Short mmCIF file of C-alpha atoms and ligand atoms in Angstrom, two decimals:
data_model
loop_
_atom_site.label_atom_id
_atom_site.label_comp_id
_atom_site.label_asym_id
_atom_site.label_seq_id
_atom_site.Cartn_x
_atom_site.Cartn_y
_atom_site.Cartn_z
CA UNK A 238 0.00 0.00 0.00
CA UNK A 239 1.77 3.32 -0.85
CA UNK A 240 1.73 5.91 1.82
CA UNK A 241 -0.89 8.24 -0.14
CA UNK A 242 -3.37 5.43 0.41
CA UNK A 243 -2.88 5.87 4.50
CA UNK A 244 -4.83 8.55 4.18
CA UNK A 245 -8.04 10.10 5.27
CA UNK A 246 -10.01 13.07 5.94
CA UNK A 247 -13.51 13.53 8.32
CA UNK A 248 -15.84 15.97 8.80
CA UNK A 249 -17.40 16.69 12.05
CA UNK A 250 -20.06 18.61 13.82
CA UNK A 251 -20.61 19.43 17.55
CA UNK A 252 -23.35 18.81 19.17
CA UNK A 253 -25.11 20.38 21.98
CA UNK A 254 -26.70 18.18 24.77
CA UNK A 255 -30.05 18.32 25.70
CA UNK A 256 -30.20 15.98 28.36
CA UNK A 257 -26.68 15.95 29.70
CA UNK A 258 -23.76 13.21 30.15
CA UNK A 259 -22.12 14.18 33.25
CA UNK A 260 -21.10 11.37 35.36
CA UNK A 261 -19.37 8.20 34.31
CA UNK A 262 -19.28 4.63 35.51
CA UNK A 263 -16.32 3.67 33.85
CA UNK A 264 -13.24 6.64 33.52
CA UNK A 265 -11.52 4.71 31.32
CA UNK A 266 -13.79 3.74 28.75
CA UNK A 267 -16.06 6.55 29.19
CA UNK A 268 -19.10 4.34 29.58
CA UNK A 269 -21.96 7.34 30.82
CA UNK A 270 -23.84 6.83 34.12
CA UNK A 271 -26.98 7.58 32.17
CA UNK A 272 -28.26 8.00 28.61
CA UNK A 273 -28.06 11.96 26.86
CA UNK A 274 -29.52 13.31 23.58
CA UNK A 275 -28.08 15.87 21.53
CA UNK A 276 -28.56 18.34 18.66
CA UNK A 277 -25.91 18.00 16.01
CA UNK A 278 -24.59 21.24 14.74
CA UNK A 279 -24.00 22.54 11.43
CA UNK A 280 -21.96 25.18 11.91
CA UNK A 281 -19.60 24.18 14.33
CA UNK A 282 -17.61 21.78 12.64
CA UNK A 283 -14.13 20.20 12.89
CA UNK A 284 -12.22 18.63 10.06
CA UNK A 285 -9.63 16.66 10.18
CA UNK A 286 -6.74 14.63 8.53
CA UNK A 287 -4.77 11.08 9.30
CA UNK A 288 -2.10 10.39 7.41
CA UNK A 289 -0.11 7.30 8.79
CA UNK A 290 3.45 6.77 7.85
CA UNK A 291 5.05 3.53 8.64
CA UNK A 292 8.72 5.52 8.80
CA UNK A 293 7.60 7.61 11.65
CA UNK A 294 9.12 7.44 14.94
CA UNK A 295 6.32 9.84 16.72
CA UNK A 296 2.50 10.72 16.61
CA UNK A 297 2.70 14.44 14.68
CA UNK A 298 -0.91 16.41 15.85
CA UNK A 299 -1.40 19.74 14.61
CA UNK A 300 -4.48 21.73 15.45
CA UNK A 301 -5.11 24.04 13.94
CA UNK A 302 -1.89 24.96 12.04
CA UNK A 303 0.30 24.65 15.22
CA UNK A 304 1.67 21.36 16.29
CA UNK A 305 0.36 20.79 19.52
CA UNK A 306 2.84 19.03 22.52
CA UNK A 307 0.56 18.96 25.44
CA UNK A 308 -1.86 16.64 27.63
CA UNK A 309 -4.04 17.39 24.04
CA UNK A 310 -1.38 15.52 21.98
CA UNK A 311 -1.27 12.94 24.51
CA UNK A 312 -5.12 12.49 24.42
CA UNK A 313 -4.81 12.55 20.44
CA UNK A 314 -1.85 9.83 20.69
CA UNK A 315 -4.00 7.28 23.42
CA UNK A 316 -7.01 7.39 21.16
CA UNK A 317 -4.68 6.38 18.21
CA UNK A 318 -3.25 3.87 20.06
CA UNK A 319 -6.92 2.30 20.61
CA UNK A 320 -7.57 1.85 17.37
CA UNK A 321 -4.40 1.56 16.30
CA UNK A 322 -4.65 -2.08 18.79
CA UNK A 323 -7.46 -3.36 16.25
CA UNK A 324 -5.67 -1.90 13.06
CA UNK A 325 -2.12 -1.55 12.31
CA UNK A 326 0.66 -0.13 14.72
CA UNK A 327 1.55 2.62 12.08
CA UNK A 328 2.22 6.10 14.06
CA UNK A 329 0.55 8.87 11.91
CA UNK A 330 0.58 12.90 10.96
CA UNK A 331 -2.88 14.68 12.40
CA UNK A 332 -4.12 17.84 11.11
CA UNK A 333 -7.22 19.08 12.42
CA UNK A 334 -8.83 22.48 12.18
CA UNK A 335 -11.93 23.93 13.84
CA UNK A 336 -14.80 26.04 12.63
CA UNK A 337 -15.17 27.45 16.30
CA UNK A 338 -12.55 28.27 19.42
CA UNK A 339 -11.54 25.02 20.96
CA UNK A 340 -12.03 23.88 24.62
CA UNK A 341 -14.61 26.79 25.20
CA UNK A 342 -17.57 24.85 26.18
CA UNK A 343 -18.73 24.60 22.99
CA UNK A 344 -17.58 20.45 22.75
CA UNK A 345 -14.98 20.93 20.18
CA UNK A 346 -13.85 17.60 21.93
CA UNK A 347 -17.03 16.23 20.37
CA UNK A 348 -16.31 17.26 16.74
CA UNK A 349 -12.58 16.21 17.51
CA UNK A 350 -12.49 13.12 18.24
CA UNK A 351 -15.58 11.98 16.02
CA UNK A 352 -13.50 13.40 12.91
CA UNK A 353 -10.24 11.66 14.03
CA UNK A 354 -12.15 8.52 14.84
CA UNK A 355 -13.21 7.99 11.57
CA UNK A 356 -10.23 9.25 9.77
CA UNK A 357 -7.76 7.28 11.73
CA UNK A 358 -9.88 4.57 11.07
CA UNK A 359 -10.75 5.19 7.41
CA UNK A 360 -6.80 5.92 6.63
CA UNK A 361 -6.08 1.93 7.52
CA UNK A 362 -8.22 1.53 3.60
CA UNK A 363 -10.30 -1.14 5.01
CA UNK A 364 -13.52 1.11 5.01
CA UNK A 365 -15.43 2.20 7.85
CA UNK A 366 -17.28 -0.10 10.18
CA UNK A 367 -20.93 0.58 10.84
CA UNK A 368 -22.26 3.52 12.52
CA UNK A 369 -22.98 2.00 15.60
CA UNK A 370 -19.35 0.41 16.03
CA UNK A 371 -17.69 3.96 14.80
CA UNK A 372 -19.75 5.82 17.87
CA UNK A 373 -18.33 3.86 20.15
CA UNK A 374 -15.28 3.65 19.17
CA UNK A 375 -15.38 7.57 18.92
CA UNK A 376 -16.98 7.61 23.10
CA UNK A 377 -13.83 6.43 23.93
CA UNK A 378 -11.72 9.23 23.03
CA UNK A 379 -14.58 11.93 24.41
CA UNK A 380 -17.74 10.81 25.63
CA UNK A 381 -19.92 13.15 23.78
CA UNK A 382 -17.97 12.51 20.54
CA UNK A 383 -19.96 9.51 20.31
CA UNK A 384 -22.89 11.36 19.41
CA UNK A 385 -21.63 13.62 16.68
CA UNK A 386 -21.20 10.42 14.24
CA UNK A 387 -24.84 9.75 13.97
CA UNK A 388 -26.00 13.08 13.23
CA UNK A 389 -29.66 15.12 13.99
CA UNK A 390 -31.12 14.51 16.98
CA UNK A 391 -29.00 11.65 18.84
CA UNK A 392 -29.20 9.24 21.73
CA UNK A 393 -26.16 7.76 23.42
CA UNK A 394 -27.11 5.09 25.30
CA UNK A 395 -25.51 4.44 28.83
CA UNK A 396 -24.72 0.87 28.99
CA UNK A 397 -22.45 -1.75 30.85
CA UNK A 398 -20.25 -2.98 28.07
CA UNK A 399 -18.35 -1.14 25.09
CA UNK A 400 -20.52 -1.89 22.14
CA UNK A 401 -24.13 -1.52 23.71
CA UNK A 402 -23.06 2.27 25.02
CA UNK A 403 -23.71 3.71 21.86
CA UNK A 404 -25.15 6.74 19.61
CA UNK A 405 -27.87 6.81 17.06
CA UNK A 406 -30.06 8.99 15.15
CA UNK A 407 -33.38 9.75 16.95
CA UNK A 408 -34.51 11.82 14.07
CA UNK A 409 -32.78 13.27 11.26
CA UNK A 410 -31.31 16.42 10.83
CA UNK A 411 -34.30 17.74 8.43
CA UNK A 412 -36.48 16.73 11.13
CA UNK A 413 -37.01 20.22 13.09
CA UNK A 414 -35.25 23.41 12.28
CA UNK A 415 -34.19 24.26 15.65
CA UNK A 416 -31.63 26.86 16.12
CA UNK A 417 -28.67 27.23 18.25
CA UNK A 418 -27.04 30.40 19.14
CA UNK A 419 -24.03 30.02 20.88
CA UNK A 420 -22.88 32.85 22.58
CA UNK A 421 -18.97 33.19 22.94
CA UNK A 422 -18.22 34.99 26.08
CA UNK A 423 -15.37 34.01 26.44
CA UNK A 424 -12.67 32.03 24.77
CA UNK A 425 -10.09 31.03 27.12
CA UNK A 426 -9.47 27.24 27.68
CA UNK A 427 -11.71 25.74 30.62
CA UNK A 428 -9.74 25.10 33.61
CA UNK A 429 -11.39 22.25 34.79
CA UNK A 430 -11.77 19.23 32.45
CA UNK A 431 -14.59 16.93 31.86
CA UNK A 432 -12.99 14.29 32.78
CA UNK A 433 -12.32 15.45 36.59
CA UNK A 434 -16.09 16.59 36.45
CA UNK A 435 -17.23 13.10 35.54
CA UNK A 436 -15.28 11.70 38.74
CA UNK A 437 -16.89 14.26 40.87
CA UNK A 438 -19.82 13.67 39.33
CA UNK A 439 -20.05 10.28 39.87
CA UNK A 440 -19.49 10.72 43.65
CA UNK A 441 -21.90 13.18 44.63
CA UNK A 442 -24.60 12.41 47.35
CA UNK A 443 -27.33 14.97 45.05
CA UNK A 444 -26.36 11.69 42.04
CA UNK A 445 -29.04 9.56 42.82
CA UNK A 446 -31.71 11.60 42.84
CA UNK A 447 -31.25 12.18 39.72
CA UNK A 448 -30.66 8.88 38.72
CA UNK A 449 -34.38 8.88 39.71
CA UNK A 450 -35.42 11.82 37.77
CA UNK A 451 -33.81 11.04 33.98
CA UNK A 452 -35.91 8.84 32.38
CA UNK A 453 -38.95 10.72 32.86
CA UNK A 454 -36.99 13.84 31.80
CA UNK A 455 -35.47 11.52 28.30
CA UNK A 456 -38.73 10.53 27.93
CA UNK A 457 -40.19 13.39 27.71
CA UNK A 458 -37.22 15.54 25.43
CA UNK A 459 -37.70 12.27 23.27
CA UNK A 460 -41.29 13.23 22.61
CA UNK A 461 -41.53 16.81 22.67
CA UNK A 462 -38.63 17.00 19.91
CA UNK A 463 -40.74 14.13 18.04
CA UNK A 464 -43.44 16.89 18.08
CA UNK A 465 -41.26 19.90 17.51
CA UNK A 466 -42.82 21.35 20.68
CA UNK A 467 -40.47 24.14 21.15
CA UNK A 468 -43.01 24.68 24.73
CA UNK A 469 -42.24 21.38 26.09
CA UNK A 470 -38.97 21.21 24.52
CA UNK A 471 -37.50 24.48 25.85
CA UNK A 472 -38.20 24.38 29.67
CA UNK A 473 -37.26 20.33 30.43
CA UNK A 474 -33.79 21.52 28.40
CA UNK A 475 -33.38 25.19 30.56
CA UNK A 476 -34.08 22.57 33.90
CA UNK A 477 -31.77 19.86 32.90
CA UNK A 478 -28.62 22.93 32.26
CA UNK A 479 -29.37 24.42 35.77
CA UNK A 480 -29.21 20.57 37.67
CA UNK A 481 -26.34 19.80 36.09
CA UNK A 482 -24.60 23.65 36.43
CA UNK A 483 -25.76 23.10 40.38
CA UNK A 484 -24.36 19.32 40.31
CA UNK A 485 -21.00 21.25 39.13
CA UNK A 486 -21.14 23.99 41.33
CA UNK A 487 -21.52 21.76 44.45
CA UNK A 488 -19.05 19.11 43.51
CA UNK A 489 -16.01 18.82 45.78
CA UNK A 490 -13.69 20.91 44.70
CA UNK A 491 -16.57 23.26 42.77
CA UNK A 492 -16.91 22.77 39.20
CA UNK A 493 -17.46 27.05 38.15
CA UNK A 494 -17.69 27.21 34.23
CA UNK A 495 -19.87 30.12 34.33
CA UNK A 496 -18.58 34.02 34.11
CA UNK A 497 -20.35 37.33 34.42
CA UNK A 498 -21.25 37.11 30.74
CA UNK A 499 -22.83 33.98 31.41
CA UNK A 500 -25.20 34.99 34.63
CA UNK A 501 -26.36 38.33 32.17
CA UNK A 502 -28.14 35.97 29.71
CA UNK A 503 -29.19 33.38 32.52
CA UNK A 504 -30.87 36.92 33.55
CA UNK A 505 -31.98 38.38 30.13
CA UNK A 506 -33.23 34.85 29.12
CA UNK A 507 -36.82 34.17 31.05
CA UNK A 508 -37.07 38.37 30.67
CA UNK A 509 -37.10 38.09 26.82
CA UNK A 510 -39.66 34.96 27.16
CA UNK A 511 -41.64 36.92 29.66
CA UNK A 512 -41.76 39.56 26.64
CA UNK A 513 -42.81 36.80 24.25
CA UNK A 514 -39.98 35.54 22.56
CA UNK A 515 -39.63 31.75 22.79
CA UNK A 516 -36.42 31.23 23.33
CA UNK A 517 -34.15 28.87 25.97
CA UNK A 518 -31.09 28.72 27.17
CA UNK A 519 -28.40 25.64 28.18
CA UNK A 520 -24.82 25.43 29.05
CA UNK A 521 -22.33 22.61 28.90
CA UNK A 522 -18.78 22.50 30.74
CA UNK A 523 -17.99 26.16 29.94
CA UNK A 524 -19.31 29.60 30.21
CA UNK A 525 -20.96 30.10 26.79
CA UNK A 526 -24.48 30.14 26.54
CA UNK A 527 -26.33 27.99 24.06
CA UNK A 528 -29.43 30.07 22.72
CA UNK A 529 -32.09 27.34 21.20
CA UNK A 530 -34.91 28.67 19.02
CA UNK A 531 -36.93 28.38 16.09
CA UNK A 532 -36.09 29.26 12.96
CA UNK A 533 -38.46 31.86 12.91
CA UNK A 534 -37.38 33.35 15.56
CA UNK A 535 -33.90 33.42 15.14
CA UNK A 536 -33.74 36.75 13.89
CA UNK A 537 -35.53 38.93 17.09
CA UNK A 538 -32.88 36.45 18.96
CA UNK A 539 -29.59 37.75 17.46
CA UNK A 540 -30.84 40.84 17.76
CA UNK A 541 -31.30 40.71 21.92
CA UNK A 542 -28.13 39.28 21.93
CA UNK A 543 -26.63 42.20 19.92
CA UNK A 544 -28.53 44.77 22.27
CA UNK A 545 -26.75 42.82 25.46
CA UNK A 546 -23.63 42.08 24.27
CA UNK A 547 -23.17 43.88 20.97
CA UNK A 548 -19.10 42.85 20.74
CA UNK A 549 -19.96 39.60 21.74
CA UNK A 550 -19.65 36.54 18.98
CA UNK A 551 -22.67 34.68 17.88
CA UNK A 552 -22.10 31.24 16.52
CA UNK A 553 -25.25 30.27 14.75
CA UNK A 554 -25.80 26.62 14.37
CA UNK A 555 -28.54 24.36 12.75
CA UNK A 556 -29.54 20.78 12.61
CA UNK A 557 -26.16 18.76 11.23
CA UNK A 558 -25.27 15.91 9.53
CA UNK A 559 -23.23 13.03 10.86
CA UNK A 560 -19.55 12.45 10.51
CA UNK A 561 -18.82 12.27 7.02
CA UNK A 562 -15.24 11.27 4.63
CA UNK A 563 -14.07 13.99 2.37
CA UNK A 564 -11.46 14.36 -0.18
CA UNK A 565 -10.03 17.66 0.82
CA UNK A 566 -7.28 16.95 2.51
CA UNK A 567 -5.38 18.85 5.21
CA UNK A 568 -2.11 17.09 4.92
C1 DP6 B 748 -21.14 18.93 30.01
O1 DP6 B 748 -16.50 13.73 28.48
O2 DP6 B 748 -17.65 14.43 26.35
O3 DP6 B 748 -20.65 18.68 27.69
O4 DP6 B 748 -14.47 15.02 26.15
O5 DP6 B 748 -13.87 16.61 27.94
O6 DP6 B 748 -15.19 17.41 26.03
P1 DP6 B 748 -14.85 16.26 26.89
O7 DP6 B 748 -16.22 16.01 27.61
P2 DP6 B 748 -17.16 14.78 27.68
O8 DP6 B 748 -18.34 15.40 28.58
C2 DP6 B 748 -19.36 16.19 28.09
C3 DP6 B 748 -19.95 16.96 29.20
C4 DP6 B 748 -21.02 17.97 28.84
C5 DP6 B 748 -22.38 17.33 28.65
C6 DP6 B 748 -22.63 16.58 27.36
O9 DP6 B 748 -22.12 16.97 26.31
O10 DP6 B 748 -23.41 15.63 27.43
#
């Protein structure tokens, strides 16, 4: 095989949880303590490159231009070396590049490690296993990566074993215009890391309670996005972000993603629905707010934004696709 046929390049999106994975059962193989369903989004993609190269001595990741040294390379380099177990033992050039800043909240993790999933595992020339197989394999490099390979509206199930905690495709991306708005107060890397969040997660006394609570709550997200009821949708979403922000923020040591910008549109939020827009708010492990609305709203949205933080970036996301090969390549 000659070394241009090592090659391969993924698209990405990232998704934005509805229901929330926080808390694991198994740190190592990132098996979720219970299930979570996502919107994909268009818009906030990641694309990248695997090029392996029997000659090399070292893993090469570059993100974004800049070749990258730190615990991210390592966390690149251990997910290689997963598949890498199955496949061949060939050490490999990475290029990635994102469509949005990285480690902000907004799961560029997600779109990561979905995109180098199924390039690393595409570049072998053997084709890529089915869906089902390629989300899980994708969970173990980020838990919530495992739902940006379906694409739409996704379910990962939380499950004992490797191959039954996996992601599929509630409904399809076409299903519901929904749009989210992310809000990007602020861009600097998160201090505390899923990972440690999980752990804490995972421990904490307010755990089984909610435990209790989820599958009414899935069942319910489940059928109000099956009836694009943006009025049942919007406030189960709003109520999951604030358990799991209060989960964070009572863990031992506290998990604090949010900043000022964050509390003004917690604030501005449920005053702009009072007012009559329908419009709802979540947050994942980072300050920036995710906006969710219909499409026909989207509009009177970005302009409240504007009017409360009129330097502030908007990145405006639909419905997306699941992972897909391309033939632009980035190395
Ligand atoms: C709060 O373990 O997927 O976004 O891989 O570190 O990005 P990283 O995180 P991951 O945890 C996701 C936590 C969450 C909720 C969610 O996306 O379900």
């Amino acid at each position: 095989m000659s070394a241009d046929e090592l090659r391969a390049t993924a698209r990405a999106c990232a998704n934005i949880a509805l229901i929330k994975y926080w808390g694991a059962r198994d740190h190592d193989r990132n098996l979720p303590l219970n299930d979570s369903i996502s919107l994909t989004l268009a818009g906030a993609e990641t694309v990248t490159t695997v090029a392996y190269d029997p000659d090399l001595a070292v893993d090469e990741i570059y993100l974004d231009g800049e070749r990258l040294l730190d615990h991210r390379a390592a966390r690149v380099v251990r997910h290689l070396d997963r598949i890498r177990a199955a496949y061949y033992p060939w050490r490999a050039r990475v290029a990635s590049v994102n469509g949005f800043p990285a480690s902000t909240g907004l799961a560029s993790s997600a779109s990561g490690f979905a995109a180098l999933t199924a390039a690393a595992i595409a570049a072998f020339g053997e084709g890529l296993p089915p869906r089902g197989e390629l989300a899980a394999w994708a969970r173990l490099g980020s838990g919530s990566a495992a739902r940006s390979v379906p694409g739409g509206f996704v379910l990962l199930r939380a499950a004992e074993d490797h191959d039954a905690s996996t992601a599929a495709s509630l409904f399809p991306e076409t299903h519901w215009d929904l749009r989210d708005l992310c809000v990007i107060v602020s861009t600097e890397a998160k201090e505390i890391p899923s990972e440690r969040g999980h752990r804490l997660a995972a421990a904490h006394p307010f755990m089984r309670a909610r435990q209790r609570l989820l599958p009414g709550r899935l069942a319910a997200v489940q059928a109000a996005v099956a009836a694009r009821d943006m009025d049942a949708l919007g406030p189960l979403v709003e109520q999951e972000a604030m358990e799991v922000q209060a989960l964070m923020l009572s863990s031992t040591p506290s998990c604090l993603y949010m900043t000022p910008g964050t509390v003004a549109f917690l604030r501005a939020v449920p005053r702009w629905r009072a007012e009559g827009l329908p419009v709802y708010l979540t947050l994942d492990a980072g300050p920036n707010p995710h906006l969710l609305c219909e499409a026909g709203v989207e509009a009177d949205v970005l302009e409240r934004i504007r009017e409360l933080a009129p330097q502030t970036k908007v990145l405006r996301c639909r419905p997306g696709p699941g992972v897909t090969l391309v033939r632009e390549h980035l190395l």
